[in-house]
Amino acid sequence: MGQRLGDVSAPARLAGPEEGISREELALAARNHGLPLEALRYDVTPPGLHYVLTHYDIPWADGEGWELAVGGRVRRPLTLGVGELRARPPATRRVTLECAGNGRALLSPRPVSQPWLTEAVGTADWTGVPLRDLLAEAGVASDAVEVVFTGADHGVERGVEQDYERALPLDVAMGEEDDDVLVAYAMNGVPLPPQHGYPLRLVVPGWYGMAHVKWLRAITVVDTPFTGFQQTVAYRLRQNPDEEGEPVARIAPRALLVPPGFPDFMSRARIVRPGPVELEGRAWSGRGTVTGVEVSTDDGASWHAAELEAPSADGTGRWAWRRWRLRWSAEPGRHLLCARATDSRGNRQPVRQPWNRGGFANNQVQPVPVLCVDDGERQDR
Ligand SMILES: Nc1nc2c(c(=O)[nH]1)N[C@H]1C(S)=C(S)[C@@H](COP(=O)(O)O)O[C@H]1N2
Ligand SMILES: [Mo]
């Protein structure tokens, strides 16, 4: 009898009512780390602090020998080395990337997968060649509908052996919808680090992370919608496993607080001193521009408008997070802080999260418990 890789028809699992994070989820969480939330202070996330999500292994890559194939429904198929891409007119975009599963572990019931709390986010300056330039050069056939992006990493997911692959509708790939999609070779001015896709990755401004295919080795123009695992099985908003579901696409608005004060080691609960406390954080949306951030220090009973930093004037940062601030006068006792963002399309973060099976695209407000005490209880002096 042949070996099976797993049950192909089995849906992703939901945790039971009292079920804790498993060893398998811990293994994923240790490989795929988040942004320490204090790093929300940086406009551009320093190397190593940007979140990482890799489904399989980071493939070994020799940048010199790397080839990117552009083919399928095109008139002139191309094979490009990294040097040839670097020789073309570059474009740089500051883009906030967020994993579609950010916040998953806070849902109930908990979808069993990478158990993110709220830290699967980061911002980088990505430099590369606009995808539309490469597609124009290759000459897209008139019957094209989508463009498929293939990574060099390979694995098994729910019994399906696969290369990591995702597709974009042709108008998004051509940058007609909102902004240039990039084939990027640099992150913050230096070659991509291995974990972020060295030597080439896709960057799709405003879209959740799964669309930004790392270790990009092929771009294939197709005349029928792509039905690969990461497109039609994973990354769908579903209530029941047998639904077709809605595809996950653009990032819903979210505001996060830099955790104020200092933390308790185990609980991560925050401690602040009585008096003025500068609350600050970041807010972003891939569905529009963030137009407002409101902060509550009383568990949502009252909301106060925060001061929001203006977006960059040249437009290259329109998909990057924006800083916000609010001064709070902390009084002794327990407080529950939270912040919520609204964007130019009228999308606002929910206080209670609508649930979906994969735990995707959830953007529930982040509650930050704070204990305000004076320093009379210190034991270290
Ligand atoms: N080839 C490949 N690309 C990939 C992935 C992957 O596993 N393989 N993970 C995707 C997911 S789910 C996310 S959230 C982002 C994470 O990008 P980062 O690790 O650079 O932050 O990469 C995306 N691109
Ligand atoms: Mo992701």
mmCIF file of C-alpha atoms and ligand atoms in Angstrom:
data_model
loop_
_atom_site.group_PDB
_atom_site.id
_atom_site.type_symbol
_atom_site.label_atom_id
_atom_site.label_comp_id
_atom_site.label_asym_id
_atom_site.label_seq_id
_atom_site.Cartn_x
_atom_site.Cartn_y
_atom_site.Cartn_z
ATOM 1 C CA MET A 1 0.000 0.000 0.000
ATOM 2 C CA GLY A 2 1.405 3.430 -0.942
ATOM 3 C CA GLN A 3 2.070 6.112 1.639
ATOM 4 C CA ARG A 4 -0.525 8.883 1.855
ATOM 5 C CA LEU A 5 0.617 12.422 2.611
ATOM 6 C CA GLY A 6 -2.533 13.114 4.618
ATOM 7 C CA ASP A 7 -6.261 13.431 4.216
ATOM 8 C CA VAL A 8 -6.744 15.718 1.218
ATOM 9 C CA SER A 9 -10.425 16.291 1.945
ATOM 10 C CA ALA A 10 -10.049 17.115 5.660
ATOM 11 C CA PRO A 11 -10.763 20.783 6.512
ATOM 12 C CA ALA A 12 -8.470 22.789 8.784
ATOM 13 C CA ARG A 13 -9.207 22.000 12.419
ATOM 14 C CA LEU A 14 -10.816 24.173 15.091
ATOM 15 C CA ALA A 15 -9.575 23.921 18.668
ATOM 16 C CA GLY A 16 -11.959 22.532 21.295
ATOM 17 C CA PRO A 17 -13.465 24.897 23.914
ATOM 18 C CA GLU A 18 -10.696 24.393 26.535
ATOM 19 C CA GLU A 19 -7.909 23.265 24.190
ATOM 20 C CA GLY A 20 -4.610 25.113 24.689
ATOM 21 C CA ILE A 21 -1.962 25.922 22.073
ATOM 22 C CA SER A 22 -0.409 22.625 20.955
ATOM 23 C CA ARG A 23 3.227 21.668 20.468
ATOM 24 C CA GLU A 24 2.646 21.849 16.689
ATOM 25 C CA GLU A 25 1.314 25.396 16.939
ATOM 26 C CA LEU A 26 4.286 26.285 19.171
ATOM 27 C CA ALA A 27 6.666 24.894 16.517
ATOM 28 C CA LEU A 28 5.050 27.141 13.902
ATOM 29 C CA ALA A 29 5.107 30.148 16.240
ATOM 30 C CA ALA A 30 8.818 29.661 16.983
ATOM 31 C CA ARG A 31 9.671 29.654 13.260
ATOM 32 C CA ASN A 32 7.297 32.438 12.290
ATOM 33 C CA HIS A 33 7.929 35.272 14.689
ATOM 34 C CA GLY A 34 6.001 38.503 15.087
ATOM 35 C CA LEU A 35 6.901 42.175 15.494
ATOM 36 C CA PRO A 36 7.662 43.033 19.142
ATOM 37 C CA LEU A 37 4.987 45.715 19.491
ATOM 38 C CA GLU A 38 7.415 48.283 20.923
ATOM 39 C CA ALA A 39 8.950 48.254 17.392
ATOM 40 C CA LEU A 40 5.791 50.004 16.118
ATOM 41 C CA ARG A 41 7.796 53.142 17.016
ATOM 42 C CA TYR A 42 9.955 52.853 13.883
ATOM 43 C CA ASP A 43 8.683 54.247 10.564
ATOM 44 C CA VAL A 44 10.541 51.423 8.805
ATOM 45 C CA THR A 45 10.854 48.189 10.770
ATOM 46 C CA PRO A 46 14.525 47.387 11.513
ATOM 47 C CA PRO A 47 15.851 44.122 10.043
ATOM 48 C CA GLY A 48 14.953 41.122 12.156
ATOM 49 C CA LEU A 49 12.000 42.822 13.859
ATOM 50 C CA HIS A 50 9.653 42.564 10.833
ATOM 51 C CA TYR A 51 7.279 39.608 11.217
ATOM 52 C CA VAL A 52 8.005 36.436 9.236
ATOM 53 C CA LEU A 53 5.607 33.824 7.874
ATOM 54 C CA THR A 54 6.885 30.876 5.834
ATOM 55 C CA HIS A 55 4.614 27.902 5.190
ATOM 56 C CA TYR A 56 7.378 25.348 4.410
ATOM 57 C CA ASP A 57 11.194 25.777 4.489
ATOM 58 C CA ILE A 58 13.243 28.819 3.506
ATOM 59 C CA PRO A 59 14.729 27.542 0.236
ATOM 60 C CA TRP A 60 18.480 27.692 -0.325
ATOM 61 C CA ALA A 61 19.059 30.336 -3.005
ATOM 62 C CA ASP A 62 22.070 31.436 -5.005
ATOM 63 C CA GLY A 63 21.220 34.950 -6.187
ATOM 64 C CA GLU A 64 23.765 34.851 -9.007
ATOM 65 C CA GLY A 65 22.260 31.811 -10.668
ATOM 66 C CA TRP A 66 18.604 32.660 -9.987
ATOM 67 C CA GLU A 67 16.263 32.782 -12.971
ATOM 68 C CA LEU A 68 12.789 34.264 -13.136
ATOM 69 C CA ALA A 69 10.658 32.884 -15.966
ATOM 70 C CA VAL A 70 7.853 35.053 -17.387
ATOM 71 C CA GLY A 71 5.620 32.910 -19.566
ATOM 72 C CA GLY A 72 2.204 31.432 -20.257
ATOM 73 C CA ARG A 73 -0.186 33.548 -22.339
ATOM 74 C CA VAL A 74 2.475 36.030 -23.533
ATOM 75 C CA ARG A 75 3.928 36.763 -26.973
ATOM 76 C CA ARG A 76 7.616 36.840 -25.868
ATOM 77 C CA PRO A 77 8.475 34.593 -22.886
ATOM 78 C CA LEU A 78 11.355 36.028 -20.810
ATOM 79 C CA THR A 79 14.022 34.514 -18.592
ATOM 80 C CA LEU A 80 15.563 37.123 -16.302
ATOM 81 C CA GLY A 81 18.484 37.035 -13.887
ATOM 82 C CA VAL A 82 18.627 39.272 -10.818
ATOM 83 C CA GLY A 83 21.298 41.461 -12.498
ATOM 84 C CA GLU A 84 19.020 42.047 -15.484
ATOM 85 C CA LEU A 85 16.219 43.178 -13.180
ATOM 86 C CA ARG A 86 18.558 45.528 -11.291
ATOM 87 C CA ALA A 87 19.556 47.134 -14.587
ATOM 88 C CA ARG A 88 15.956 48.278 -15.226
ATOM 89 C CA PRO A 89 14.326 51.508 -13.944
ATOM 90 C CA PRO A 90 13.588 50.798 -10.248
ATOM 91 C CA ALA A 91 10.635 51.780 -8.099
ATOM 92 C CA THR A 92 10.495 51.939 -4.293
ATOM 93 C CA ARG A 93 7.376 51.696 -2.148
ATOM 94 C CA ARG A 94 6.988 51.877 1.625
ATOM 95 C CA VAL A 95 4.505 49.108 2.381
ATOM 96 C CA THR A 96 2.993 47.739 5.582
ATOM 97 C CA LEU A 97 2.670 43.974 5.334
ATOM 98 C CA GLU A 98 0.253 42.075 7.558
ATOM 99 C CA CYS A 99 -0.453 38.345 7.658
ATOM 100 C CA ALA A 100 -4.076 37.513 6.834
ATOM 101 C CA GLY A 101 -4.099 35.322 9.957
ATOM 102 C CA ASN A 102 -3.059 38.121 12.320
ATOM 103 C CA GLY A 103 -5.258 37.908 15.425
ATOM 104 C CA ARG A 104 -6.255 34.276 14.760
ATOM 105 C CA ALA A 105 -5.352 32.942 18.214
ATOM 106 C CA LEU A 106 -7.724 35.458 19.831
ATOM 107 C CA LEU A 107 -10.744 33.958 18.062
ATOM 108 C CA SER A 108 -13.092 31.535 19.707
ATOM 109 C CA PRO A 109 -13.211 28.785 18.590
ATOM 110 C CA ARG A 110 -9.530 29.074 17.604
ATOM 111 C CA PRO A 111 -8.616 27.934 14.085
ATOM 112 C CA VAL A 112 -5.582 25.627 14.514
ATOM 113 C CA SER A 113 -2.747 27.166 12.473
ATOM 114 C CA GLN A 114 -0.008 29.741 13.065
ATOM 115 C CA PRO A 115 -1.290 31.189 16.396
ATOM 116 C CA TRP A 116 -0.847 34.939 15.926
ATOM 117 C CA LEU A 117 -2.027 37.391 18.551
ATOM 118 C CA THR A 118 -1.776 40.890 16.947
ATOM 119 C CA GLU A 119 1.908 41.091 16.034
ATOM 120 C CA ALA A 120 2.026 39.769 12.436
ATOM 121 C CA VAL A 121 2.902 43.114 10.865
ATOM 122 C CA GLY A 122 5.874 45.170 9.688
ATOM 123 C CA THR A 123 6.794 48.000 7.317
ATOM 124 C CA ALA A 124 9.625 48.072 4.787
ATOM 125 C CA ASP A 125 10.904 50.039 1.816
ATOM 126 C CA TRP A 126 10.729 47.585 -1.071
ATOM 127 C CA THR A 127 12.674 48.258 -4.271
ATOM 128 C CA GLY A 128 12.234 46.414 -7.530
ATOM 129 C CA VAL A 129 10.804 46.480 -11.030
ATOM 130 C CA PRO A 130 7.115 47.287 -11.561
ATOM 131 C CA LEU A 131 5.427 44.053 -12.627
ATOM 132 C CA ARG A 132 3.516 45.923 -15.356
ATOM 133 C CA ASP A 133 6.850 46.747 -17.082
ATOM 134 C CA LEU A 134 7.772 43.057 -17.265
ATOM 135 C CA LEU A 135 4.284 42.057 -18.442
ATOM 136 C CA ALA A 136 4.332 44.802 -21.093
ATOM 137 C CA GLU A 137 7.705 43.580 -22.318
ATOM 138 C CA ALA A 138 6.464 39.985 -22.489
ATOM 139 C CA GLY A 139 3.262 41.092 -24.254
ATOM 140 C CA VAL A 140 0.152 39.793 -22.496
ATOM 141 C CA ALA A 141 -2.255 37.886 -24.797
ATOM 142 C CA SER A 142 -5.791 39.270 -25.159
ATOM 143 C CA ASP A 143 -7.385 36.188 -23.524
ATOM 144 C CA ALA A 144 -5.372 36.559 -20.269
ATOM 145 C CA VAL A 145 -7.389 36.738 -17.023
ATOM 146 C CA GLU A 146 -4.910 36.174 -14.181
ATOM 147 C CA VAL A 147 -1.213 36.022 -13.418
ATOM 148 C CA VAL A 148 0.187 33.150 -11.320
ATOM 149 C CA PHE A 149 3.281 33.593 -9.112
ATOM 150 C CA THR A 150 5.345 30.548 -8.119
ATOM 151 C CA GLY A 151 7.812 30.409 -5.227
ATOM 152 C CA ALA A 152 10.786 28.057 -5.018
ATOM 153 C CA ASP A 153 9.599 26.565 -1.719
ATOM 154 C CA HIS A 154 7.829 23.228 -1.691
ATOM 155 C CA GLY A 155 5.797 21.368 0.912
ATOM 156 C CA VAL A 156 2.643 19.532 1.858
ATOM 157 C CA GLU A 157 -0.450 21.158 3.264
ATOM 158 C CA ARG A 158 -3.481 19.153 4.344
ATOM 159 C CA GLY A 159 -2.289 16.272 2.178
ATOM 160 C CA VAL A 160 -1.647 18.361 -0.941
ATOM 161 C CA GLU A 161 1.974 18.475 -2.139
ATOM 162 C CA GLN A 162 2.681 21.820 -3.782
ATOM 163 C CA ASP A 163 4.934 24.738 -4.628
ATOM 164 C CA TYR A 164 3.791 27.898 -2.839
ATOM 165 C CA GLU A 165 1.679 29.612 -5.528
ATOM 166 C CA ARG A 166 -0.784 32.490 -5.658
ATOM 167 C CA ALA A 167 -2.496 34.428 -8.451
ATOM 168 C CA LEU A 168 -3.659 38.024 -8.970
ATOM 169 C CA PRO A 169 -6.403 39.264 -11.306
ATOM 170 C CA LEU A 170 -4.825 40.830 -14.425
ATOM 171 C CA ASP A 171 -5.928 44.400 -13.575
ATOM 172 C CA VAL A 172 -4.271 44.195 -10.131
ATOM 173 C CA ALA A 173 -1.113 42.685 -11.657
ATOM 174 C CA MET A 174 -0.992 45.552 -14.191
ATOM 175 C CA GLY A 175 -1.274 48.126 -11.379
ATOM 176 C CA GLU A 176 -4.548 49.447 -12.801
ATOM 177 C CA GLU A 177 -6.443 49.145 -9.559
ATOM 178 C CA ASP A 178 -4.383 51.079 -7.038
ATOM 179 C CA ASP A 179 -0.616 50.965 -7.154
ATOM 180 C CA ASP A 180 2.332 49.260 -8.759
ATOM 181 C CA VAL A 181 2.922 45.642 -7.887
ATOM 182 C CA LEU A 182 6.698 45.128 -7.628
ATOM 183 C CA VAL A 183 9.080 42.289 -8.326
ATOM 184 C CA ALA A 184 11.357 43.320 -5.451
ATOM 185 C CA TYR A 185 15.044 42.549 -4.995
ATOM 186 C CA ALA A 186 15.763 44.909 -2.085
ATOM 187 C CA MET A 187 14.305 45.526 1.364
ATOM 188 C CA ASN A 188 15.319 48.777 3.075
ATOM 189 C CA GLY A 189 18.028 49.381 0.480
ATOM 190 C CA VAL A 190 19.844 46.039 0.748
ATOM 191 C CA PRO A 191 19.265 42.624 -0.899
ATOM 192 C CA LEU A 192 16.283 40.757 0.557
ATOM 193 C CA PRO A 193 17.181 38.684 3.634
ATOM 194 C CA PRO A 194 16.672 34.912 3.114
ATOM 195 C CA GLN A 195 13.528 34.793 5.269
ATOM 196 C CA HIS A 196 11.899 37.639 3.305
ATOM 197 C CA GLY A 197 12.351 36.030 -0.120
ATOM 198 C CA TYR A 198 15.967 36.311 -1.320
ATOM 199 C CA PRO A 199 16.649 36.999 -4.124
ATOM 200 C CA LEU A 200 13.196 38.003 -5.515
ATOM 201 C CA ARG A 201 9.693 38.433 -4.152
ATOM 202 C CA LEU A 202 6.391 39.938 -5.169
ATOM 203 C CA VAL A 203 5.097 43.006 -3.286
ATOM 204 C CA VAL A 204 1.390 43.806 -3.696
ATOM 205 C CA PRO A 205 0.753 47.103 -1.867
ATOM 206 C CA GLY A 206 -2.398 47.037 0.278
ATOM 207 C CA TRP A 207 -2.886 43.247 0.120
ATOM 208 C CA TYR A 208 -2.545 40.745 2.952
ATOM 209 C CA GLY A 209 0.773 38.878 3.152
ATOM 210 C CA MET A 210 -0.189 35.670 1.312
ATOM 211 C CA ALA A 211 -0.184 37.549 -2.041
ATOM 212 C CA HIS A 212 3.455 38.689 -1.684
ATOM 213 C CA VAL A 213 5.061 35.498 -3.040
ATOM 214 C CA LYS A 214 8.649 35.063 -1.798
ATOM 215 C CA TRP A 215 11.518 33.261 -3.616
ATOM 216 C CA LEU A 216 9.740 34.128 -6.861
ATOM 217 C CA ARG A 217 10.866 31.895 -9.733
ATOM 218 C CA ALA A 218 7.980 32.013 -12.246
ATOM 219 C CA ILE A 219 5.308 34.449 -13.422
ATOM 220 C CA THR A 220 2.724 32.721 -15.609
ATOM 221 C CA VAL A 221 -0.084 34.521 -17.424
ATOM 222 C CA VAL A 222 -3.170 32.281 -17.627
ATOM 223 C CA ASP A 223 -6.486 32.342 -19.517
ATOM 224 C CA THR A 224 -8.541 30.542 -16.850
ATOM 225 C CA PRO A 225 -8.823 31.388 -13.139
ATOM 226 C CA PHE A 226 -6.085 29.746 -11.043
ATOM 227 C CA THR A 227 -7.375 26.981 -8.772
ATOM 228 C CA GLY A 228 -4.252 26.183 -6.699
ATOM 229 C CA PHE A 229 -4.451 25.263 -3.007
ATOM 230 C CA GLN A 230 -3.433 28.696 -1.634
ATOM 231 C CA GLN A 231 -6.095 30.347 -3.839
ATOM 232 C CA THR A 232 -9.186 28.161 -3.625
ATOM 233 C CA VAL A 233 -8.677 25.964 -0.534
ATOM 234 C CA ALA A 234 -6.689 28.221 1.827
ATOM 235 C CA TYR A 235 -7.223 31.995 2.222
ATOM 236 C CA ARG A 236 -11.010 31.933 1.860
ATOM 237 C CA LEU A 237 -13.527 33.471 4.247
ATOM 238 C CA ARG A 238 -15.862 30.633 5.205
ATOM 239 C CA GLN A 239 -18.227 29.740 8.011
ATOM 240 C CA ASN A 240 -18.454 26.065 6.970
ATOM 241 C CA PRO A 241 -15.748 23.907 5.373
ATOM 242 C CA ASP A 242 -17.895 22.994 2.339
ATOM 243 C CA GLU A 243 -18.529 26.596 1.240
ATOM 244 C CA GLU A 244 -16.645 28.042 -1.715
ATOM 245 C CA GLY A 245 -16.003 31.159 0.380
ATOM 246 C CA GLU A 246 -14.854 34.684 -0.438
ATOM 247 C CA PRO A 247 -11.197 35.201 -1.363
ATOM 248 C CA VAL A 248 -8.999 37.062 1.158
ATOM 249 C CA ALA A 249 -7.538 40.146 -0.554
ATOM 250 C CA ARG A 250 -7.002 43.666 0.849
ATOM 251 C CA ILE A 251 -5.969 44.530 4.412
ATOM 252 C CA ALA A 252 -8.779 45.644 6.739
ATOM 253 C CA PRO A 253 -8.054 48.748 8.860
ATOM 254 C CA ARG A 254 -6.250 48.195 12.151
ATOM 255 C CA ALA A 255 -4.672 50.387 14.831
ATOM 256 C CA LEU A 256 -2.216 49.006 17.367
ATOM 257 C CA LEU A 257 -0.799 50.585 20.510
ATOM 258 C CA VAL A 258 2.837 50.580 21.454
ATOM 259 C CA PRO A 259 2.313 48.871 24.824
ATOM 260 C CA PRO A 260 2.732 51.717 27.352
ATOM 261 C CA GLY A 261 4.884 51.628 30.499
ATOM 262 C CA PHE A 262 6.736 48.378 31.256
ATOM 263 C CA PRO A 263 5.658 44.723 31.162
ATOM 264 C CA ASP A 264 5.196 41.903 33.637
ATOM 265 C CA PHE A 265 7.518 39.131 32.367
ATOM 266 C CA MET A 266 4.985 36.281 32.178
ATOM 267 C CA SER A 267 1.608 37.940 31.621
ATOM 268 C CA ARG A 268 2.964 40.845 29.536
ATOM 269 C CA ALA A 269 0.449 43.017 31.424
ATOM 270 C CA ARG A 270 1.548 46.659 31.439
ATOM 271 C CA ILE A 271 2.421 48.817 34.442
ATOM 272 C CA VAL A 272 2.410 52.627 34.274
ATOM 273 C CA ARG A 273 2.973 55.393 36.824
ATOM 274 C CA PRO A 274 0.196 57.857 37.712
ATOM 275 C CA GLY A 275 0.261 61.089 35.680
ATOM 276 C CA PRO A 276 0.661 61.932 31.983
ATOM 277 C CA VAL A 277 1.327 58.952 29.693
ATOM 278 C CA GLU A 278 1.996 59.423 25.957
ATOM 279 C CA LEU A 279 -0.051 56.770 24.181
ATOM 280 C CA GLU A 280 1.182 56.107 20.670
ATOM 281 C CA GLY A 281 0.828 53.546 17.929
ATOM 282 C CA ARG A 282 0.341 52.911 14.235
ATOM 283 C CA ALA A 283 -2.687 52.493 12.003
ATOM 284 C CA TRP A 284 -3.053 51.190 8.461
ATOM 285 C CA SER A 285 -5.604 49.976 5.921
ATOM 286 C CA GLY A 286 -5.179 48.368 2.511
ATOM 287 C CA ARG A 287 -8.756 49.293 1.615
ATOM 288 C CA GLY A 288 -8.359 53.078 1.787
ATOM 289 C CA THR A 289 -6.426 55.760 3.659
ATOM 290 C CA VAL A 290 -6.637 55.803 7.449
ATOM 291 C CA THR A 291 -8.677 58.903 8.283
ATOM 292 C CA GLY A 292 -9.020 58.574 12.044
ATOM 293 C CA VAL A 293 -7.869 56.710 15.135
ATOM 294 C CA GLU A 294 -9.860 56.755 18.355
ATOM 295 C CA VAL A 295 -8.550 55.627 21.707
ATOM 296 C CA SER A 296 -10.427 54.362 24.748
ATOM 297 C CA THR A 297 -8.931 54.045 28.225
ATOM 298 C CA ASP A 298 -12.112 52.650 29.772
ATOM 299 C CA ASP A 299 -12.737 49.446 27.770
ATOM 300 C CA GLY A 300 -14.677 51.166 25.002
ATOM 301 C CA ALA A 301 -17.098 53.164 27.162
ATOM 302 C CA SER A 302 -15.739 56.443 25.720
ATOM 303 C CA TRP A 303 -13.527 57.174 22.688
ATOM 304 C CA HIS A 304 -11.130 60.082 22.076
ATOM 305 C CA ALA A 305 -9.697 61.182 18.708
ATOM 306 C CA ALA A 306 -5.919 60.686 18.524
ATOM 307 C CA GLU A 307 -3.569 63.001 16.633
ATOM 308 C CA LEU A 308 -2.752 61.330 13.298
ATOM 309 C CA GLU A 309 0.494 61.946 11.403
ATOM 310 C CA ALA A 310 0.070 63.150 7.792
ATOM 311 C CA PRO A 311 0.828 60.611 5.042
ATOM 312 C CA SER A 312 4.008 61.094 2.973
ATOM 313 C CA ALA A 313 3.547 63.851 0.367
ATOM 314 C CA ASP A 314 5.008 61.941 -2.611
ATOM 315 C CA GLY A 315 2.504 59.076 -2.423
ATOM 316 C CA THR A 316 5.162 56.328 -2.220
ATOM 317 C CA GLY A 317 4.043 55.629 1.346
ATOM 318 C CA ARG A 318 0.292 55.486 0.834
ATOM 319 C CA TRP A 319 0.239 51.821 1.837
ATOM 320 C CA ALA A 320 2.433 52.357 4.899
ATOM 321 C CA TRP A 321 1.227 52.638 8.471
ATOM 322 C CA ARG A 322 0.699 56.080 10.030
ATOM 323 C CA ARG A 323 1.731 57.155 13.510
ATOM 324 C CA TRP A 324 -0.878 58.373 16.000
ATOM 325 C CA ARG A 325 -0.620 59.819 19.528
ATOM 326 C CA LEU A 326 -2.809 60.739 22.461
ATOM 327 C CA ARG A 327 -1.848 62.026 25.901
ATOM 328 C CA TRP A 328 -3.540 60.188 28.768
ATOM 329 C CA SER A 329 -3.622 61.164 32.410
ATOM 330 C CA ALA A 330 -3.308 57.840 34.231
ATOM 331 C CA GLU A 331 -4.912 57.388 37.615
ATOM 332 C CA PRO A 332 -4.094 54.554 40.041
ATOM 333 C CA GLY A 333 -6.024 51.350 39.344
ATOM 334 C CA ARG A 334 -6.742 48.940 36.489
ATOM 335 C CA HIS A 335 -7.507 50.195 32.979
ATOM 336 C CA LEU A 336 -8.286 48.562 29.653
ATOM 337 C CA LEU A 337 -6.878 50.552 26.735
ATOM 338 C CA CYS A 338 -7.825 50.087 23.090
ATOM 339 C CA ALA A 339 -7.566 51.918 19.771
ATOM 340 C CA ARG A 340 -9.623 51.672 16.597
ATOM 341 C CA ALA A 341 -8.968 52.921 13.074
ATOM 342 C CA THR A 342 -11.371 54.167 10.394
ATOM 343 C CA ASP A 343 -10.439 54.484 6.718
ATOM 344 C CA SER A 344 -11.508 56.672 3.772
ATOM 345 C CA ARG A 345 -13.944 53.993 2.564
ATOM 346 C CA GLY A 346 -15.760 54.113 5.887
ATOM 347 C CA ASN A 347 -14.368 50.794 7.159
ATOM 348 C CA ARG A 348 -13.964 50.786 10.933
ATOM 349 C CA GLN A 349 -12.456 48.166 13.242
ATOM 350 C CA PRO A 350 -15.039 46.085 15.076
ATOM 351 C CA VAL A 351 -15.044 45.808 18.861
ATOM 352 C CA ARG A 352 -16.450 42.278 18.520
ATOM 353 C CA GLN A 353 -14.981 40.191 15.718
ATOM 354 C CA PRO A 354 -17.149 38.414 13.135
ATOM 355 C CA TRP A 355 -15.725 34.858 13.015
ATOM 356 C CA ASN A 356 -14.500 32.795 10.062
ATOM 357 C CA ARG A 357 -13.058 29.268 9.938
ATOM 358 C CA GLY A 358 -9.558 30.176 8.784
ATOM 359 C CA GLY A 359 -9.235 33.109 11.184
ATOM 360 C CA PHE A 360 -8.481 35.475 8.283
ATOM 361 C CA ALA A 361 -8.775 39.244 7.883
ATOM 362 C CA ASN A 362 -9.878 39.785 11.450
ATOM 363 C CA ASN A 363 -9.135 43.235 12.808
ATOM 364 C CA GLN A 364 -10.830 43.337 16.183
ATOM 365 C CA VAL A 365 -9.556 46.113 18.484
ATOM 366 C CA GLN A 366 -6.552 45.116 20.615
ATOM 367 C CA PRO A 367 -7.298 45.316 24.356
ATOM 368 C CA VAL A 368 -4.260 46.368 26.420
ATOM 369 C CA PRO A 369 -4.720 45.824 30.190
ATOM 370 C CA VAL A 370 -2.765 48.367 32.221
ATOM 371 C CA LEU A 371 -2.147 48.571 35.961
ATOM 372 C CA CYS A 372 -1.358 52.085 37.180
ATOM 373 C CA VAL A 373 0.650 52.112 40.459
ATOM 374 C CA ASP A 374 3.148 54.501 42.043
ATOM 375 C CA ASP A 375 6.704 53.244 42.590
ATOM 376 C CA GLY A 376 6.367 52.560 46.358
ATOM 377 C CA GLU A 377 6.311 48.767 45.851
ATOM 378 C CA ARG A 378 9.735 48.309 44.215
ATOM 379 C CA GLN A 379 11.780 45.462 45.725
ATOM 380 C CA ASP A 380 15.049 46.120 43.863
ATOM 381 C CA ARG A 381 16.512 48.902 45.995
HETATM 382 N N1 LIG B 1 6.965 31.479 -1.472
HETATM 383 C C1 LIG B 1 6.284 31.859 -0.386
HETATM 384 N N2 LIG B 1 5.811 33.117 -0.321
HETATM 385 C C2 LIG B 1 5.123 33.524 0.757
HETATM 386 C C3 LIG B 1 4.840 32.641 1.826
HETATM 387 C C4 LIG B 1 5.361 31.328 1.745
HETATM 388 O O1 LIG B 1 5.185 30.499 2.645
HETATM 389 N N3 LIG B 1 6.060 30.969 0.613
HETATM 390 N N4 LIG B 1 4.092 33.086 2.903
HETATM 391 C C5 LIG B 1 3.181 34.192 2.603
HETATM 392 C C6 LIG B 1 2.531 34.722 3.784
HETATM 393 S S1 LIG B 1 1.221 33.828 4.384
HETATM 394 C C7 LIG B 1 2.880 35.922 4.334
HETATM 395 S S2 LIG B 1 2.004 36.571 5.617
HETATM 396 C C8 LIG B 1 4.021 36.689 3.809
HETATM 397 C C9 LIG B 1 5.018 37.012 4.900
HETATM 398 O O2 LIG B 1 6.072 37.781 4.407
HETATM 399 P P1 LIG B 1 7.356 38.042 5.323
HETATM 400 O O3 LIG B 1 7.787 36.734 5.906
HETATM 401 O O4 LIG B 1 8.359 38.666 4.430
HETATM 402 O O5 LIG B 1 6.907 38.989 6.408
HETATM 403 O O6 LIG B 1 4.723 35.985 2.776
HETATM 404 C C10 LIG B 1 3.892 35.318 1.875
HETATM 405 N N5 LIG B 1 4.678 34.805 0.794
HETATM 406 MO MO MO B 2 0.196 35.092 6.066
#
